[in-house]
Coordinates of C-alpha atoms and ligand atoms in Angstrom, one line a residue:
X1 CA 43.4 -114.1 68.0
X2 CA 43.2 -111.3 65.6
X3 CA 45.8 -108.6 65.3
X4 CA 46.3 -105.1 63.6
X5 CA 49.4 -103.0 63.9
X6 CA 48.3 -101.6 67.4
X7 CA 45.4 -103.7 68.9
X8 CA 45.0 -107.2 69.4
X9 CA 41.7 -109.2 70.1
X10 CA 41.3 -112.3 72.1
X11 CA 38.2 -113.8 73.1
X12 CA 36.4 -110.6 72.9
X13 CA 39.0 -108.5 74.7
X14 CA 41.1 -106.0 73.2
X15 CA 44.6 -105.1 74.0
X16 CA 46.9 -102.2 72.9
X17 CA 50.5 -101.9 72.7
X18 CA 52.1 -100.8 75.9
X19 CA 55.8 -101.5 74.9
X20 CA 57.0 -102.3 71.8
X21 CA 59.5 -105.1 70.8
X22 CA 62.2 -102.3 70.2
X23 CA 62.1 -100.9 73.8
X24 CA 62.0 -104.3 75.3
X25 CA 65.1 -105.2 73.7
X26 CA 67.1 -102.2 74.6
X27 CA 65.9 -102.7 78.2
X28 CA 67.1 -106.5 78.4
X29 CA 70.3 -105.5 76.9
X30 CA 70.7 -102.9 79.9
X31 CA 69.6 -105.4 82.2
X32 CA 71.8 -108.4 81.1
X33 CA 75.0 -106.0 81.5
X34 CA 73.6 -104.5 84.8
X35 CA 73.0 -108.4 86.1
X36 CA 76.5 -109.3 84.7
X37 CA 78.5 -106.6 86.6
X38 CA 76.7 -107.4 89.9
X39 CA 78.3 -110.7 90.0
X40 CA 82.2 -111.1 90.1
X41 CA 83.4 -112.7 86.8
X42 CA 84.7 -115.7 88.9
X43 CA 81.1 -116.3 90.3
X44 CA 78.7 -118.9 88.2
X45 CA 75.2 -117.7 88.2
X46 CA 72.6 -120.3 88.8
X47 CA 69.6 -118.9 86.7
X48 CA 66.3 -120.2 87.3
X49 CA 63.3 -119.0 84.9
X50 CA 59.8 -119.5 86.1
X51 CA 57.5 -121.0 83.6
X52 CA 55.8 -120.4 81.7
X53 CA 55.8 -116.8 81.3
X54 CA 59.8 -116.2 81.4
X55 CA 60.9 -118.4 78.6
X56 CA 61.2 -115.3 76.3
X57 CA 62.8 -113.4 78.9
X58 CA 65.4 -115.9 79.9
X59 CA 66.4 -116.5 76.3
X60 CA 67.1 -112.8 75.4
X61 CA 69.0 -112.2 78.5
X62 CA 71.2 -114.9 77.5
X63 CA 71.7 -113.5 74.1
X64 CA 72.9 -110.1 75.7
X65 CA 75.1 -111.9 78.9
X66 CA 79.0 -111.5 77.5
X67 CA 79.5 -115.0 76.1
X68 CA 82.1 -115.8 78.4
X69 CA 79.9 -115.1 81.4
X70 CA 79.8 -118.2 83.9
X71 CA 76.3 -119.2 83.9
X72 CA 74.0 -122.2 84.5
X73 CA 70.2 -122.1 83.4
X74 CA 67.3 -124.2 84.6
X75 CA 63.8 -123.5 85.0
X76 CA 60.9 -124.2 87.3
X77 CA 57.2 -124.0 87.3
X78 CA 54.3 -123.4 89.7
X79 CA 51.9 -126.3 89.2
X80 CA 48.8 -123.7 89.0
X81 CA 48.2 -120.1 89.6
X82 CA 44.5 -120.4 90.3
X83 CA 43.3 -118.9 93.6
X84 CA 46.8 -118.6 94.7
X85 CA 46.7 -114.9 95.0
X86 CA 43.6 -114.2 97.2
X87 CA 43.7 -117.8 99.3
X88 CA 47.4 -118.1 99.5
X89 CA 47.0 -121.7 98.8
X90 CA 50.5 -123.5 98.4
X91 CA 50.8 -125.2 95.1
X92 CA 53.7 -127.9 94.6
X93 CA 56.5 -126.5 92.7
X94 CA 57.6 -128.6 89.4
X95 CA 61.5 -129.1 88.7
X96 CA 63.2 -127.0 91.1
X97 CA 67.0 -128.1 90.9
X98 CA 68.5 -129.5 94.0
X99 CA 72.1 -128.6 95.2
X100 CA 71.8 -125.0 95.5
X101 CA 73.9 -124.8 98.6
X102 CA 76.3 -121.9 98.5
X103 CA 75.4 -121.1 94.9
X104 CA 74.5 -117.9 93.5
X105 CA 70.6 -118.1 92.5
X106 CA 69.2 -115.9 90.2
X107 CA 65.2 -116.3 89.9
X108 CA 63.9 -114.7 86.8
X109 CA 60.2 -114.0 86.4
X110 CA 58.3 -112.6 83.9
X111 CA 56.2 -110.4 85.7
X112 CA 55.8 -109.6 89.3
X113 CA 51.9 -108.6 90.6
X114 CA 51.2 -109.4 94.2
X115 CA 54.8 -111.1 94.7
X116 CA 53.3 -114.2 96.3
X117 CA 54.9 -116.4 93.6
X118 CA 58.2 -115.1 94.1
X119 CA 58.0 -115.2 97.7
X120 CA 57.3 -118.7 98.0
X121 CA 59.7 -119.7 95.2
X122 CA 62.4 -117.7 97.4
X123 CA 61.5 -119.5 100.8
X124 CA 61.6 -122.9 99.0
X125 CA 65.2 -122.1 97.6
X126 CA 66.3 -120.5 100.8
X127 CA 66.0 -123.9 102.4
X128 CA 68.7 -125.2 100.2
X129 CA 71.0 -122.5 101.9
X130 CA 72.2 -120.9 99.0
X131 CA 74.9 -118.3 99.1
X132 CA 72.6 -115.7 97.6
X133 CA 69.3 -115.5 96.0
X134 CA 68.7 -112.3 93.7
X135 CA 65.2 -111.6 91.9
X136 CA 65.2 -110.2 88.1
X137 CA 61.7 -109.7 86.4
X138 CA 60.9 -108.1 83.3
X139 CA 57.8 -106.4 84.5
X140 CA 57.0 -105.1 88.2
X141 CA 53.5 -104.0 89.2
X142 CA 54.5 -102.1 92.7
X143 CA 51.1 -101.1 93.6
X144 CA 49.7 -104.7 93.4
X145 CA 52.9 -106.2 95.7
X146 CA 51.5 -107.7 98.8
X147 CA 54.9 -108.9 100.5
X148 CA 58.0 -107.0 101.5
X149 CA 60.1 -108.7 99.0
X150 CA 61.4 -106.3 96.5
X151 CA 62.8 -107.4 92.9
X152 CA 66.8 -106.7 92.7
X153 CA 66.8 -106.1 88.7
X154 CA 63.6 -104.7 87.0
X155 CA 62.8 -104.3 83.4
X156 CA 59.8 -101.9 83.6
X157 CA 57.6 -100.7 86.5
X158 CA 54.1 -100.7 85.0
X159 CA 50.6 -99.7 86.6
X160 CA 48.5 -102.5 88.2
X161 CA 46.7 -103.5 84.8
X162 CA 46.6 -106.8 83.1
X163 CA 49.1 -107.3 80.1
X164 CA 49.9 -109.9 77.5
X165 CA 52.7 -110.5 75.0
X166 CA 56.4 -111.6 75.0
X167 CA 55.5 -114.9 77.0
X168 CA 52.8 -113.5 78.9
X169 CA 49.2 -114.8 78.3
X170 CA 45.8 -114.5 78.3
X171 CA 44.0 -118.0 78.6
X172 CA 47.0 -119.2 76.9
X173 CA 47.0 -116.9 74.3
X174 CA 49.3 -113.9 73.2
X175 CA 52.8 -115.6 74.4
X176 CA 53.9 -115.4 70.8
X177 CA 53.3 -111.3 70.7
X178 CA 56.6 -109.7 70.3
X179 CA 55.3 -106.5 71.8
X180 CA 53.8 -106.2 75.0
X181 CA 50.1 -105.2 75.3
X182 CA 47.7 -104.1 77.9
X183 CA 44.1 -104.6 78.2
X184 CA 42.0 -101.5 77.1
X185 CA 39.1 -100.6 79.5
Ligands
LIG1 P1 52.2 -113.1 91.6 O1 52.3 -114.1 92.2 O2 50.7 -112.3 92.0 O3 53.5 -111.9 91.6 O4 51.7 -113.4 90.3 C1 52.8 -113.9 89.3 C2 52.3 -114.6 88.1 O5 51.1 -114.0 87.7 C3 53.0 -114.3 86.9 O6 54.1 -115.2 87.0 C4 52.1 -114.5 85.9 O7 52.0 -116.1 85.5 C5 50.7 -114.0 86.4 N1 50.5 -112.9 86.0 C6 50.5 -111.5 86.8 N2 50.0 -110.4 86.3 C7 49.9 -110.9 85.2 C8 49.6 -110.0 83.8 O8 49.4 -108.7 83.9 N3 49.5 -110.8 82.7 C9 49.5 -112.0 82.7 N4 49.9 -112.8 83.7 C10 50.2 -112.2 85.1

């Protein structure tokens, strides 16, 4: 990966800045407050981050939540995304916590594109009869959505374009970038 101040080059593809680190951090600070306020203080939020992409978003949300917020944190992962969108093929979920009955679950995604991943995860979690399931996503591509499921908390709505950085990858590269970049051309 090569990088100058505005462009990143990975495997022959060029990416340009879409959202700066400052912009992202300011928005996450707002979102953390919004999420915190939507749950009464006595309710514990069971936050479940979807790996790999959401690890940075989860970490920064935790930074900005009030420090006395009652919160549990866990992560889950869909074993593979290959072919999932077009075929609707089901892939096993790894590491999904049991014992969510009557809990307030907050699923945290890096990006919602077709929405099939989050729909599948939500259905699996619903089987445990939680009290509530809400969805927070840093990025949302409304024009790509193929389900009726709507996120409850959205960082940024973006065009249906391919993006990397801040946890999001292209061929496993680019997750370390602090800004979010969009594929040029
Ligand atoms: P969905 O099931 O189509 O909503 O896709 C969700 C997953 O696809 C995300 O968690 C990402 O891992 C991946 N994904 C979707 N769009 C992008 C993108 O623009 N860049 C990188 N990964 C993406």
